[in-house]
Structures are given as C-alpha cells and as structure tokens.
Amino acid sequence: MIKFFRSIRQSLIMDNQTSRYIKYAIGEIVLVVIGILIALQLNNLNDDRKNTAEELFILNSLNDNLQSALKQSDYQMSVEKANVSRLIGVLGWSKDGTYINLDTISDSTFSKALWNIGPDIPILNTYTNLKNNNKIGLIRNQEITEKFTLLERSLEELKGMLDDRLIVHQTRIDDIAENDINFVRFLKLELKEIDISQEPINDYGSLLKNQRIRNLLSIKLRMTLDVVEDRESLNKEITDLKNLIEKEINRHR
C-alpha cells in the first residue's frame, strides 16, 4: 500500500502536475488522520471494555465482601443483644418490668453478664486492598465510593466506642471479679473436672444490692445499648450499599 502511494506521488511529480499533487497529498494526509482516529477509537473501545470488565470484577468482589460483613454484623449484633438481656436480668429486671429474684442467679449467668463483652467490627478487606492499591478510581459510580467512605467512617466510630467500653471494662468492671466475688467458682464452667466444693459460694442476692456493683453493671449496660444502636445503623449502611452495588452490577449486564 505504501509503495502504491509512493508510485502515485512520483508519477505526479514527474508529470509536473503540481496542483493535482497537492490535492493528492492533502487527501493522503486526510486518509492517514482518519486511520489514526479509527485506530485510537478502537484502542479506546478496547480499553473501555477492559476497564468495564475490571470494574465489574471489583463490584462483585465488594458485594461478596459486604455479604460476609453483613453476616459478621448480624452475629455481632446477636452477641450484643444477648449481653443486654443478661445485664438486665442480673440487675433484677425483665423486659416487661417485673422483678427477678436475684437469689436465683447462677454462677453461669452472672459470669456471662460480668465477663462477656461484644466482639469487634465487621471486616472490609476488599475495600481496604482496593484503596491501598489505588483501584477505587475504577468504580465510576461516585455514589458507591461516597457510601464506602461514609461506611469506613462509621466503622471507625464503632471501633472507638468498643475501645472506650473495653477500657471502662478493664479499669472498673473487672474490679468486681477481683474484689467482690469468688472468681474461682467461674473456673468450674470451663474445667468440669475440678472440685470446687470447698470454695465459698457467691451470694449474688446480696452482691447485687450493692450500689457500686449495680452502678458498674448499669454503666456496662448503658454502653452496650449505645453499641447496639450503632451496630443497627451500621447494618443499614451495609445493606443499602450492597443493594446499590447489586443495582450497578445488573446495569452492566
């Protein structure tokens, strides 16, 4: 093809047909430009297909991670709510406001109310890895990236609340286990083979009339209720973001 155009140019020059040569040269330039534009367009289309395929892969990965995070969040929520119920019980209340006989509280019940503390936050490994590798920009739907930023902030706030509760637990509430009860009896719950018949029995009826003890357990209950509220809000954020990503995935199909 190049030899063909070259021969035409040489023929026109030799025949001294300058005007026709100029027109031909312009036409050749136009053809070259069109060819370049077509090549660029094809290259752009190919890049766009690659980016779309990578974006779809990222969206599916994020959706799977959010599904896993939602399961974690549901489990963590159930643990927190169980802790709330136990704390309400050992304080002598029930959900309908009736009084519970504190003398009937067992080592197992009090141990869980005193000792159990909620788990950590849901994990978003996929989003963290994408952010660290500068891949977030491949997601063209800005609403998705904005919601991930808000979700990340909510997770940090929940983590801060859990850390605060843990500090209060370690510095104040664990003091009950050290100074106010016979903690040795709790070991029987894990080590069934040990004999604790000589260990003094914990009198929870009297213990839970102590205002300091009640205040500390009430503080733990208050903080746990706050955590439950934050976890419920987090659950909604994860669900809404998951629905948005699924909608975007379906749009690509």
mmCIF file with all atom_site columns, C-alpha atoms in Angstrom, residues 18-237:
data_model
loop_
_atom_site.group_PDB
_atom_site.id
_atom_site.type_symbol
_atom_site.label_atom_id
_atom_site.label_alt_id
_atom_site.label_comp_id
_atom_site.label_asym_id
_atom_site.label_entity_id
_atom_site.label_seq_id
_atom_site.pdbx_PDB_ins_code
_atom_site.Cartn_x
_atom_site.Cartn_y
_atom_site.Cartn_z
_atom_site.occupancy
_atom_site.B_iso_or_equiv
_atom_site.pdbx_formal_charge
_atom_site.auth_seq_id
_atom_site.auth_comp_id
_atom_site.auth_asym_id
_atom_site.auth_atom_id
_atom_site.pdbx_PDB_model_num
ATOM 1   C CA . THR A 1 18  ? 1.705   20.287  -9.018 1.00 0.00 ? 18  THR A CA 1
ATOM 2   C CA . SER A 1 19  ? -1.932  21.152  -8.260 1.00 0.00 ? 19  SER A CA 1
ATOM 3   C CA . ARG A 1 20  ? -3.019  17.566  -8.603 1.00 0.00 ? 20  ARG A CA 1
ATOM 4   C CA . TYR A 1 21  ? -0.089  16.514  -6.427 1.00 0.00 ? 21  TYR A CA 1
ATOM 5   C CA . ILE A 1 22  ? -1.097  18.972  -3.704 1.00 0.00 ? 22  ILE A CA 1
ATOM 6   C CA . LYS A 1 23  ? -4.671  17.703  -3.771 1.00 0.00 ? 23  LYS A CA 1
ATOM 7   C CA . TYR A 1 24  ? -3.404  14.158  -3.639 1.00 0.00 ? 24  TYR A CA 1
ATOM 8   C CA . ALA A 1 25  ? -1.078  14.984  -0.722 1.00 0.00 ? 25  ALA A CA 1
ATOM 9   C CA . ILE A 1 26  ? -3.942  16.549  1.191  1.00 0.00 ? 26  ILE A CA 1
ATOM 10  C CA . GLY A 1 27  ? -6.115  13.518  0.501  1.00 0.00 ? 27  GLY A CA 1
ATOM 11  C CA . GLU A 1 28  ? -3.344  11.222  1.685  1.00 0.00 ? 28  GLU A CA 1
ATOM 12  C CA . ILE A 1 29  ? -2.976  13.233  4.901  1.00 0.00 ? 29  ILE A CA 1
ATOM 13  C CA . VAL A 1 30  ? -6.725  13.046  5.456  1.00 0.00 ? 30  VAL A CA 1
ATOM 14  C CA . LEU A 1 31  ? -6.644  9.274   4.971  1.00 0.00 ? 31  LEU A CA 1
ATOM 15  C CA . VAL A 1 32  ? -3.757  8.952   7.448  1.00 0.00 ? 32  VAL A CA 1
ATOM 16  C CA . VAL A 1 33  ? -5.577  11.099  10.011 1.00 0.00 ? 33  VAL A CA 1
ATOM 17  C CA . ILE A 1 34  ? -8.762  9.071   9.576  1.00 0.00 ? 34  ILE A CA 1
ATOM 18  C CA . GLY A 1 35  ? -6.751  5.886   10.011 1.00 0.00 ? 35  GLY A CA 1
ATOM 19  C CA . ILE A 1 36  ? -5.176  7.232   13.196 1.00 0.00 ? 36  ILE A CA 1
ATOM 20  C CA . LEU A 1 37  ? -8.558  8.313   14.548 1.00 0.00 ? 37  LEU A CA 1
ATOM 21  C CA . ILE A 1 38  ? -10.054 4.906   13.792 1.00 0.00 ? 38  ILE A CA 1
ATOM 22  C CA . ALA A 1 39  ? -7.105  3.188   15.483 1.00 0.00 ? 39  ALA A CA 1
ATOM 23  C CA . LEU A 1 40  ? -7.459  5.452   18.528 1.00 0.00 ? 40  LEU A CA 1
ATOM 24  C CA . GLN A 1 41  ? -11.187 4.810   18.670 1.00 0.00 ? 41  GLN A CA 1
ATOM 25  C CA . LEU A 1 42  ? -10.658 1.048   18.504 1.00 0.00 ? 42  LEU A CA 1
ATOM 26  C CA . ASN A 1 43  ? -7.972  1.306   21.175 1.00 0.00 ? 43  ASN A CA 1
ATOM 27  C CA . ASN A 1 44  ? -10.283 3.376   23.386 1.00 0.00 ? 44  ASN A CA 1
ATOM 28  C CA . LEU A 1 45  ? -13.104 0.876   22.906 1.00 0.00 ? 45  LEU A CA 1
ATOM 29  C CA . ASN A 1 46  ? -10.751 -1.944  23.848 1.00 0.00 ? 46  ASN A CA 1
ATOM 30  C CA . ASP A 1 47  ? -9.542  -0.066  26.948 1.00 0.00 ? 47  ASP A CA 1
ATOM 31  C CA . ASP A 1 48  ? -13.132 0.719   27.892 1.00 0.00 ? 48  ASP A CA 1
ATOM 32  C CA . ARG A 1 49  ? -14.073 -2.964  27.630 1.00 0.00 ? 49  ARG A CA 1
ATOM 33  C CA . LYS A 1 50  ? -11.103 -3.897  29.814 1.00 0.00 ? 50  LYS A CA 1
ATOM 34  C CA . ASN A 1 51  ? -11.968 -1.229  32.399 1.00 0.00 ? 51  ASN A CA 1
ATOM 35  C CA . THR A 1 52  ? -15.614 -2.270  32.434 1.00 0.00 ? 52  THR A CA 1
ATOM 36  C CA . ALA A 1 53  ? -14.639 -5.930  32.930 1.00 0.00 ? 53  ALA A CA 1
ATOM 37  C CA . GLU A 1 54  ? -12.265 -4.976  35.762 1.00 0.00 ? 54  GLU A CA 1
ATOM 38  C CA . GLU A 1 55  ? -14.872 -2.693  37.328 1.00 0.00 ? 55  GLU A CA 1
ATOM 39  C CA . LEU A 1 56  ? -17.453 -5.488  37.214 1.00 0.00 ? 56  LEU A CA 1
ATOM 40  C CA . PHE A 1 57  ? -14.967 -7.853  38.867 1.00 0.00 ? 57  PHE A CA 1
ATOM 41  C CA . ILE A 1 58  ? -14.305 -5.256  41.583 1.00 0.00 ? 58  ILE A CA 1
ATOM 42  C CA . LEU A 1 59  ? -18.017 -4.667  42.163 1.00 0.00 ? 59  LEU A CA 1
ATOM 43  C CA . ASN A 1 60  ? -18.671 -8.399  42.517 1.00 0.00 ? 60  ASN A CA 1
ATOM 44  C CA . SER A 1 61  ? -15.753 -8.726  44.948 1.00 0.00 ? 61  SER A CA 1
ATOM 45  C CA . LEU A 1 62  ? -17.040 -5.800  47.017 1.00 0.00 ? 62  LEU A CA 1
ATOM 46  C CA . ASN A 1 63  ? -20.533 -7.273  47.003 1.00 0.00 ? 63  ASN A CA 1
ATOM 47  C CA . ASP A 1 64  ? -19.217 -10.616 48.285 1.00 0.00 ? 64  ASP A CA 1
ATOM 48  C CA . ASN A 1 65  ? -17.216 -8.824  50.993 1.00 0.00 ? 65  ASN A CA 1
ATOM 49  C CA . LEU A 1 66  ? -20.271 -6.823  52.051 1.00 0.00 ? 66  LEU A CA 1
ATOM 50  C CA . GLN A 1 67  ? -22.324 -10.018 52.257 1.00 0.00 ? 67  GLN A CA 1
ATOM 51  C CA . SER A 1 68  ? -19.686 -11.502 54.557 1.00 0.00 ? 68  SER A CA 1
ATOM 52  C CA . ALA A 1 69  ? -19.556 -8.260  56.588 1.00 0.00 ? 69  ALA A CA 1
ATOM 53  C CA . LEU A 1 70  ? -23.332 -8.311  56.947 1.00 0.00 ? 70  LEU A CA 1
ATOM 54  C CA . LYS A 1 71  ? -23.207 -11.850 58.356 1.00 0.00 ? 71  LYS A CA 1
ATOM 55  C CA . GLN A 1 72  ? -20.477 -10.778 60.778 1.00 0.00 ? 72  GLN A CA 1
ATOM 56  C CA . SER A 1 73  ? -22.529 -7.745  61.769 1.00 0.00 ? 73  SER A CA 1
ATOM 57  C CA . ASP A 1 74  ? -25.663 -9.842  62.345 1.00 0.00 ? 74  ASP A CA 1
ATOM 58  C CA . TYR A 1 75  ? -23.706 -12.223 64.586 1.00 0.00 ? 75  TYR A CA 1
ATOM 59  C CA . GLN A 1 76  ? -22.063 -9.359  66.481 1.00 0.00 ? 76  GLN A CA 1
ATOM 60  C CA . MET A 1 77  ? -25.484 -7.773  66.952 1.00 0.00 ? 77  MET A CA 1
ATOM 61  C CA . SER A 1 78  ? -26.892 -11.006 68.403 1.00 0.00 ? 78  SER A CA 1
ATOM 62  C CA . VAL A 1 79  ? -23.987 -11.190 70.881 1.00 0.00 ? 79  VAL A CA 1
ATOM 63  C CA . GLU A 1 80  ? -24.558 -7.594  71.989 1.00 0.00 ? 80  GLU A CA 1
ATOM 64  C CA . LYS A 1 81  ? -28.299 -8.125  72.453 1.00 0.00 ? 81  LYS A CA 1
ATOM 65  C CA . ALA A 1 82  ? -27.663 -11.300 74.460 1.00 0.00 ? 82  ALA A CA 1
ATOM 66  C CA . ASN A 1 83  ? -25.331 -9.281  76.705 1.00 0.00 ? 83  ASN A CA 1
ATOM 67  C CA . VAL A 1 84  ? -28.042 -6.645  77.156 1.00 0.00 ? 84  VAL A CA 1
ATOM 68  C CA . SER A 1 85  ? -30.555 -9.314  78.214 1.00 0.00 ? 85  SER A CA 1
ATOM 69  C CA . ARG A 1 86  ? -28.127 -10.842 80.726 1.00 0.00 ? 86  ARG A CA 1
ATOM 70  C CA . LEU A 1 87  ? -27.280 -7.476  82.257 1.00 0.00 ? 87  LEU A CA 1
ATOM 71  C CA . ILE A 1 88  ? -30.952 -6.601  82.573 1.00 0.00 ? 88  ILE A CA 1
ATOM 72  C CA . GLY A 1 89  ? -31.514 -9.983  84.229 1.00 0.00 ? 89  GLY A CA 1
ATOM 73  C CA . VAL A 1 90  ? -28.735 -9.728  86.825 1.00 0.00 ? 90  VAL A CA 1
ATOM 74  C CA . LEU A 1 91  ? -29.870 -6.219  87.722 1.00 0.00 ? 91  LEU A CA 1
ATOM 75  C CA . GLY A 1 92  ? -33.169 -7.799  88.691 1.00 0.00 ? 92  GLY A CA 1
ATOM 76  C CA . TRP A 1 93  ? -35.348 -6.519  85.850 1.00 0.00 ? 93  TRP A CA 1
ATOM 77  C CA . SER A 1 94  ? -37.152 -8.110  82.977 1.00 0.00 ? 94  SER A CA 1
ATOM 78  C CA . LYS A 1 95  ? -38.269 -6.584  79.691 1.00 0.00 ? 95  LYS A CA 1
ATOM 79  C CA . ASP A 1 96  ? -41.836 -6.300  80.968 1.00 0.00 ? 96  ASP A CA 1
ATOM 80  C CA . GLY A 1 97  ? -40.631 -4.516  84.133 1.00 0.00 ? 97  GLY A CA 1
ATOM 81  C CA . THR A 1 98  ? -41.267 -7.374  86.576 1.00 0.00 ? 98  THR A CA 1
ATOM 82  C CA . TYR A 1 99  ? -38.783 -8.037  89.385 1.00 0.00 ? 99  TYR A CA 1
ATOM 83  C CA . ILE A 1 100 ? -36.428 -11.011 89.142 1.00 0.00 ? 100 ILE A CA 1
ATOM 84  C CA . ASN A 1 101 ? -35.307 -12.792 92.312 1.00 0.00 ? 101 ASN A CA 1
ATOM 85  C CA . LEU A 1 102 ? -31.559 -12.113 92.487 1.00 0.00 ? 102 LEU A CA 1
ATOM 86  C CA . ASP A 1 103 ? -31.028 -15.122 94.779 1.00 0.00 ? 103 ASP A CA 1
ATOM 87  C CA . THR A 1 104 ? -31.777 -17.399 91.814 1.00 0.00 ? 104 THR A CA 1
ATOM 88  C CA . ILE A 1 105 ? -28.888 -16.073 89.694 1.00 0.00 ? 105 ILE A CA 1
ATOM 89  C CA . SER A 1 106 ? -26.318 -18.764 88.915 1.00 0.00 ? 106 SER A CA 1
ATOM 90  C CA . ASP A 1 107 ? -22.544 -18.571 88.531 1.00 0.00 ? 107 ASP A CA 1
ATOM 91  C CA . SER A 1 108 ? -23.012 -19.132 84.788 1.00 0.00 ? 108 SER A CA 1
ATOM 92  C CA . THR A 1 109 ? -25.488 -16.276 84.358 1.00 0.00 ? 109 THR A CA 1
ATOM 93  C CA . PHE A 1 110 ? -23.501 -13.785 86.429 1.00 0.00 ? 110 PHE A CA 1
ATOM 94  C CA . SER A 1 111 ? -20.219 -14.804 84.828 1.00 0.00 ? 111 SER A CA 1
ATOM 95  C CA . LYS A 1 112 ? -21.553 -14.111 81.328 1.00 0.00 ? 112 LYS A CA 1
ATOM 96  C CA . ALA A 1 113 ? -23.157 -10.826 82.368 1.00 0.00 ? 113 ALA A CA 1
ATOM 97  C CA . LEU A 1 114 ? -19.997 -9.634  84.091 1.00 0.00 ? 114 LEU A CA 1
ATOM 98  C CA . TRP A 1 115 ? -17.306 -11.080 81.852 1.00 0.00 ? 115 TRP A CA 1
ATOM 99  C CA . ASN A 1 116 ? -18.720 -11.200 78.315 1.00 0.00 ? 116 ASN A CA 1
ATOM 100 C CA . ILE A 1 117 ? -18.027 -8.254  76.090 1.00 0.00 ? 117 ILE A CA 1
ATOM 101 C CA . GLY A 1 118 ? -19.096 -7.797  72.480 1.00 0.00 ? 118 GLY A CA 1
ATOM 102 C CA . PRO A 1 119 ? -16.876 -8.714  69.517 1.00 0.00 ? 119 PRO A CA 1
ATOM 103 C CA . ASP A 1 120 ? -15.069 -6.404  67.116 1.00 0.00 ? 120 ASP A CA 1
ATOM 104 C CA . ILE A 1 121 ? -16.278 -4.707  63.925 1.00 0.00 ? 121 ILE A CA 1
ATOM 105 C CA . PRO A 1 122 ? -17.077 -6.265  60.523 1.00 0.00 ? 122 PRO A CA 1
ATOM 106 C CA . ILE A 1 123 ? -14.064 -6.597  58.214 1.00 0.00 ? 123 ILE A CA 1
ATOM 107 C CA . LEU A 1 124 ? -13.922 -4.963  54.757 1.00 0.00 ? 124 LEU A CA 1
ATOM 108 C CA . ASN A 1 125 ? -10.700 -6.450  53.367 1.00 0.00 ? 125 ASN A CA 1
ATOM 109 C CA . THR A 1 126 ? -11.629 -5.986  49.702 1.00 0.00 ? 126 THR A CA 1
ATOM 110 C CA . TYR A 1 127 ? -12.311 -2.262  50.020 1.00 0.00 ? 127 TYR A CA 1
ATOM 111 C CA . THR A 1 128 ? -9.125  -1.734  52.072 1.00 0.00 ? 128 THR A CA 1
ATOM 112 C CA . ASN A 1 129 ? -6.998  -3.579  49.487 1.00 0.00 ? 129 ASN A CA 1
ATOM 113 C CA . LEU A 1 130 ? -8.543  -1.631  46.597 1.00 0.00 ? 130 LEU A CA 1
ATOM 114 C CA . LYS A 1 131 ? -7.862  1.653   48.362 1.00 0.00 ? 131 LYS A CA 1
ATOM 115 C CA . ASN A 1 132 ? -4.263  0.682   49.157 1.00 0.00 ? 132 ASN A CA 1
ATOM 116 C CA . ASN A 1 133 ? -3.698  -0.285  45.504 1.00 0.00 ? 133 ASN A CA 1
ATOM 117 C CA . ASN A 1 134 ? -5.367  2.854   44.112 1.00 0.00 ? 134 ASN A CA 1
ATOM 118 C CA . LYS A 1 135 ? -8.092  0.830   42.390 1.00 0.00 ? 135 LYS A CA 1
ATOM 119 C CA . ILE A 1 136 ? -11.087 2.695   43.823 1.00 0.00 ? 136 ILE A CA 1
ATOM 120 C CA . GLY A 1 137 ? -10.985 5.080   40.842 1.00 0.00 ? 137 GLY A CA 1
ATOM 121 C CA . LEU A 1 138 ? -12.112 2.231   38.575 1.00 0.00 ? 138 LEU A CA 1
ATOM 122 C CA . ILE A 1 139 ? -15.569 2.448   40.164 1.00 0.00 ? 139 ILE A CA 1
ATOM 123 C CA . ARG A 1 140 ? -17.351 5.037   38.028 1.00 0.00 ? 140 ARG A CA 1
ATOM 124 C CA . ASN A 1 141 ? -20.453 5.326   40.186 1.00 0.00 ? 141 ASN A CA 1
ATOM 125 C CA . GLN A 1 142 ? -19.471 8.075   42.622 1.00 0.00 ? 142 GLN A CA 1
ATOM 126 C CA . GLU A 1 143 ? -22.369 7.284   44.943 1.00 0.00 ? 143 GLU A CA 1
ATOM 127 C CA . ILE A 1 144 ? -20.795 3.888   45.664 1.00 0.00 ? 144 ILE A CA 1
ATOM 128 C CA . THR A 1 145 ? -17.393 5.357   46.551 1.00 0.00 ? 145 THR A CA 1
ATOM 129 C CA . GLU A 1 146 ? -19.016 8.060   48.700 1.00 0.00 ? 146 GLU A CA 1
ATOM 130 C CA . LYS A 1 147 ? -21.049 5.467   50.612 1.00 0.00 ? 147 LYS A CA 1
ATOM 131 C CA . PHE A 1 148 ? -17.912 3.402   51.195 1.00 0.00 ? 148 PHE A CA 1
ATOM 132 C CA . THR A 1 149 ? -16.219 6.491   52.647 1.00 0.00 ? 149 THR A CA 1
ATOM 133 C CA . LEU A 1 150 ? -19.184 7.015   54.992 1.00 0.00 ? 150 LEU A CA 1
ATOM 134 C CA . LEU A 1 151 ? -19.215 3.314   55.908 1.00 0.00 ? 151 LEU A CA 1
ATOM 135 C CA . GLU A 1 152 ? -15.496 3.423   56.698 1.00 0.00 ? 152 GLU A CA 1
ATOM 136 C CA . ARG A 1 153 ? -16.126 6.400   58.979 1.00 0.00 ? 153 ARG A CA 1
ATOM 137 C CA . SER A 1 154 ? -18.980 4.577   60.724 1.00 0.00 ? 154 SER A CA 1
ATOM 138 C CA . LEU A 1 155 ? -16.744 1.559   61.297 1.00 0.00 ? 155 LEU A CA 1
ATOM 139 C CA . GLU A 1 156 ? -14.076 3.798   62.836 1.00 0.00 ? 156 GLU A CA 1
ATOM 140 C CA . GLU A 1 157 ? -16.660 5.409   65.133 1.00 0.00 ? 157 GLU A CA 1
ATOM 141 C CA . LEU A 1 158 ? -17.939 1.991   66.230 1.00 0.00 ? 158 LEU A CA 1
ATOM 142 C CA . LYS A 1 159 ? -14.362 0.809   66.825 1.00 0.00 ? 159 LYS A CA 1
ATOM 143 C CA . GLY A 1 160 ? -13.784 3.873   69.018 1.00 0.00 ? 160 GLY A CA 1
ATOM 144 C CA . MET A 1 161 ? -16.936 3.119   71.009 1.00 0.00 ? 161 MET A CA 1
ATOM 145 C CA . LEU A 1 162 ? -15.880 -0.515  71.504 1.00 0.00 ? 162 LEU A CA 1
ATOM 146 C CA . ASP A 1 163 ? -12.410 0.613   72.634 1.00 0.00 ? 163 ASP A CA 1
ATOM 147 C CA . ASP A 1 164 ? -13.962 3.024   75.150 1.00 0.00 ? 164 ASP A CA 1
ATOM 148 C CA . ARG A 1 165 ? -16.174 0.266   76.528 1.00 0.00 ? 165 ARG A CA 1
ATOM 149 C CA . LEU A 1 166 ? -13.218 -2.098  76.790 1.00 0.00 ? 166 LEU A CA 1
ATOM 150 C CA . ILE A 1 167 ? -11.200 0.484   78.738 1.00 0.00 ? 167 ILE A CA 1
ATOM 151 C CA . VAL A 1 168 ? -14.076 1.015   81.190 1.00 0.00 ? 168 VAL A CA 1
ATOM 152 C CA . HIS A 1 169 ? -14.452 -2.755  81.487 1.00 0.00 ? 169 HIS A CA 1
ATOM 153 C CA . GLN A 1 170 ? -10.771 -3.330  82.184 1.00 0.00 ? 170 GLN A CA 1
ATOM 154 C CA . THR A 1 171 ? -10.345 -0.443  84.616 1.00 0.00 ? 171 THR A CA 1
ATOM 155 C CA . ARG A 1 172 ? -13.636 -0.602  86.510 1.00 0.00 ? 172 ARG A CA 1
ATOM 156 C CA . ILE A 1 173 ? -15.883 -3.590  85.873 1.00 0.00 ? 173 ILE A CA 1
ATOM 157 C CA . ASP A 1 174 ? -13.156 -6.241  86.053 1.00 0.00 ? 174 ASP A CA 1
ATOM 158 C CA . ASP A 1 175 ? -12.552 -4.931  89.573 1.00 0.00 ? 175 ASP A CA 1
ATOM 159 C CA . ILE A 1 176 ? -15.726 -6.794  90.604 1.00 0.00 ? 176 ILE A CA 1
ATOM 160 C CA . ALA A 1 177 ? -14.167 -10.094 89.529 1.00 0.00 ? 177 ALA A CA 1
ATOM 161 C CA . GLU A 1 178 ? -11.047 -9.354  91.562 1.00 0.00 ? 178 GLU A CA 1
ATOM 162 C CA . ASN A 1 179 ? -12.511 -7.943  94.762 1.00 0.00 ? 179 ASN A CA 1
ATOM 163 C CA . ASP A 1 180 ? -16.208 -8.715  95.165 1.00 0.00 ? 180 ASP A CA 1
ATOM 164 C CA . ILE A 1 181 ? -16.762 -12.352 94.151 1.00 0.00 ? 181 ILE A CA 1
ATOM 165 C CA . ASN A 1 182 ? -15.120 -15.725 94.373 1.00 0.00 ? 182 ASN A CA 1
ATOM 166 C CA . PHE A 1 183 ? -13.916 -15.909 90.757 1.00 0.00 ? 183 PHE A CA 1
ATOM 167 C CA . VAL A 1 184 ? -12.548 -19.414 91.317 1.00 0.00 ? 184 VAL A CA 1
ATOM 168 C CA . ARG A 1 185 ? -16.088 -20.763 91.040 1.00 0.00 ? 185 ARG A CA 1
ATOM 169 C CA . PHE A 1 186 ? -16.235 -19.491 87.443 1.00 0.00 ? 186 PHE A CA 1
ATOM 170 C CA . LEU A 1 187 ? -13.425 -21.872 86.507 1.00 0.00 ? 187 LEU A CA 1
ATOM 171 C CA . LYS A 1 188 ? -15.824 -24.781 87.018 1.00 0.00 ? 188 LYS A CA 1
ATOM 172 C CA . LEU A 1 189 ? -17.756 -23.539 83.976 1.00 0.00 ? 189 LEU A CA 1
ATOM 173 C CA . GLU A 1 190 ? -14.725 -24.278 81.790 1.00 0.00 ? 190 GLU A CA 1
ATOM 174 C CA . LEU A 1 191 ? -12.982 -27.041 83.762 1.00 0.00 ? 191 LEU A CA 1
ATOM 175 C CA . LYS A 1 192 ? -15.717 -29.511 84.611 1.00 0.00 ? 192 LYS A CA 1
ATOM 176 C CA . GLU A 1 193 ? -13.280 -31.935 86.238 1.00 0.00 ? 193 GLU A CA 1
ATOM 177 C CA . ILE A 1 194 ? -12.171 -29.643 89.076 1.00 0.00 ? 194 ILE A CA 1
ATOM 178 C CA . ASP A 1 195 ? -13.701 -29.913 92.572 1.00 0.00 ? 195 ASP A CA 1
ATOM 179 C CA . ILE A 1 196 ? -14.857 -26.560 93.961 1.00 0.00 ? 196 ILE A CA 1
ATOM 180 C CA . SER A 1 197 ? -16.971 -27.947 96.774 1.00 0.00 ? 197 SER A CA 1
ATOM 181 C CA . GLN A 1 198 ? -14.745 -26.204 99.326 1.00 0.00 ? 198 GLN A CA 1
ATOM 182 C CA . GLU A 1 199 ? -14.949 -22.853 97.584 1.00 0.00 ? 199 GLU A CA 1
ATOM 183 C CA . PRO A 1 200 ? -17.242 -20.226 99.165 1.00 0.00 ? 200 PRO A CA 1
ATOM 184 C CA . ILE A 1 201 ? -20.494 -19.770 97.287 1.00 0.00 ? 201 ILE A CA 1
ATOM 185 C CA . ASN A 1 202 ? -21.176 -16.364 95.714 1.00 0.00 ? 202 ASN A CA 1
ATOM 186 C CA . ASP A 1 203 ? -24.182 -14.639 97.257 1.00 0.00 ? 203 ASP A CA 1
ATOM 187 C CA . TYR A 1 204 ? -25.453 -12.751 94.220 1.00 0.00 ? 204 TYR A CA 1
ATOM 188 C CA . GLY A 1 205 ? -28.612 -11.668 96.036 1.00 0.00 ? 205 GLY A CA 1
ATOM 189 C CA . SER A 1 206 ? -26.565 -9.610  98.490 1.00 0.00 ? 206 SER A CA 1
ATOM 190 C CA . LEU A 1 207 ? -23.887 -8.649  95.951 1.00 0.00 ? 207 LEU A CA 1
ATOM 191 C CA . LEU A 1 208 ? -26.399 -7.132  93.542 1.00 0.00 ? 208 LEU A CA 1
ATOM 192 C CA . LYS A 1 209 ? -27.872 -4.924  96.245 1.00 0.00 ? 209 LYS A CA 1
ATOM 193 C CA . ASN A 1 210 ? -24.536 -3.141  96.498 1.00 0.00 ? 210 ASN A CA 1
ATOM 194 C CA . GLN A 1 211 ? -24.987 0.222   94.758 1.00 0.00 ? 211 GLN A CA 1
ATOM 195 C CA . ARG A 1 212 ? -21.406 0.338   93.442 1.00 0.00 ? 212 ARG A CA 1
ATOM 196 C CA . ILE A 1 213 ? -21.863 -3.064  91.784 1.00 0.00 ? 213 ILE A CA 1
ATOM 197 C CA . ARG A 1 214 ? -25.214 -2.047  90.336 1.00 0.00 ? 214 ARG A CA 1
ATOM 198 C CA . ASN A 1 215 ? -23.782 1.211   89.034 1.00 0.00 ? 215 ASN A CA 1
ATOM 199 C CA . LEU A 1 216 ? -20.873 -0.520  87.312 1.00 0.00 ? 216 LEU A CA 1
ATOM 200 C CA . LEU A 1 217 ? -23.138 -3.097  85.666 1.00 0.00 ? 217 LEU A CA 1
ATOM 201 C CA . SER A 1 218 ? -25.528 -0.310  84.671 1.00 0.00 ? 218 SER A CA 1
ATOM 202 C CA . ILE A 1 219 ? -22.644 1.588   83.064 1.00 0.00 ? 219 ILE A CA 1
ATOM 203 C CA . LYS A 1 220 ? -21.759 -1.523  81.076 1.00 0.00 ? 220 LYS A CA 1
ATOM 204 C CA . LEU A 1 221 ? -25.418 -1.893  80.094 1.00 0.00 ? 221 LEU A CA 1
ATOM 205 C CA . ARG A 1 222 ? -25.634 1.769   79.003 1.00 0.00 ? 222 ARG A CA 1
ATOM 206 C CA . MET A 1 223 ? -22.515 1.476   76.860 1.00 0.00 ? 223 MET A CA 1
ATOM 207 C CA . THR A 1 224 ? -23.714 -1.801  75.359 1.00 0.00 ? 224 THR A CA 1
ATOM 208 C CA . LEU A 1 225 ? -27.056 -0.245  74.441 1.00 0.00 ? 225 LEU A CA 1
ATOM 209 C CA . ASP A 1 226 ? -25.151 2.519   72.637 1.00 0.00 ? 226 ASP A CA 1
ATOM 210 C CA . VAL A 1 227 ? -23.121 -0.109  70.780 1.00 0.00 ? 227 VAL A CA 1
ATOM 211 C CA . VAL A 1 228 ? -26.312 -1.940  69.760 1.00 0.00 ? 228 VAL A CA 1
ATOM 212 C CA . GLU A 1 229 ? -27.720 1.303   68.363 1.00 0.00 ? 229 GLU A CA 1
ATOM 213 C CA . ASP A 1 230 ? -24.538 1.927   66.368 1.00 0.00 ? 230 ASP A CA 1
ATOM 214 C CA . ARG A 1 231 ? -24.489 -1.646  65.089 1.00 0.00 ? 231 ARG A CA 1
ATOM 215 C CA . GLU A 1 232 ? -28.092 -1.352  63.901 1.00 0.00 ? 232 GLU A CA 1
ATOM 216 C CA . SER A 1 233 ? -27.202 1.825   61.998 1.00 0.00 ? 233 SER A CA 1
ATOM 217 C CA . LEU A 1 234 ? -24.131 0.092   60.556 1.00 0.00 ? 234 LEU A CA 1
ATOM 218 C CA . ASN A 1 235 ? -26.243 -2.858  59.420 1.00 0.00 ? 235 ASN A CA 1
ATOM 219 C CA . LYS A 1 236 ? -28.467 -0.489  57.467 1.00 0.00 ? 236 LYS A CA 1
ATOM 220 C CA . GLU A 1 237 ? -25.473 1.203   55.840 1.00 0.00 ? 237 GLU A CA 1
#
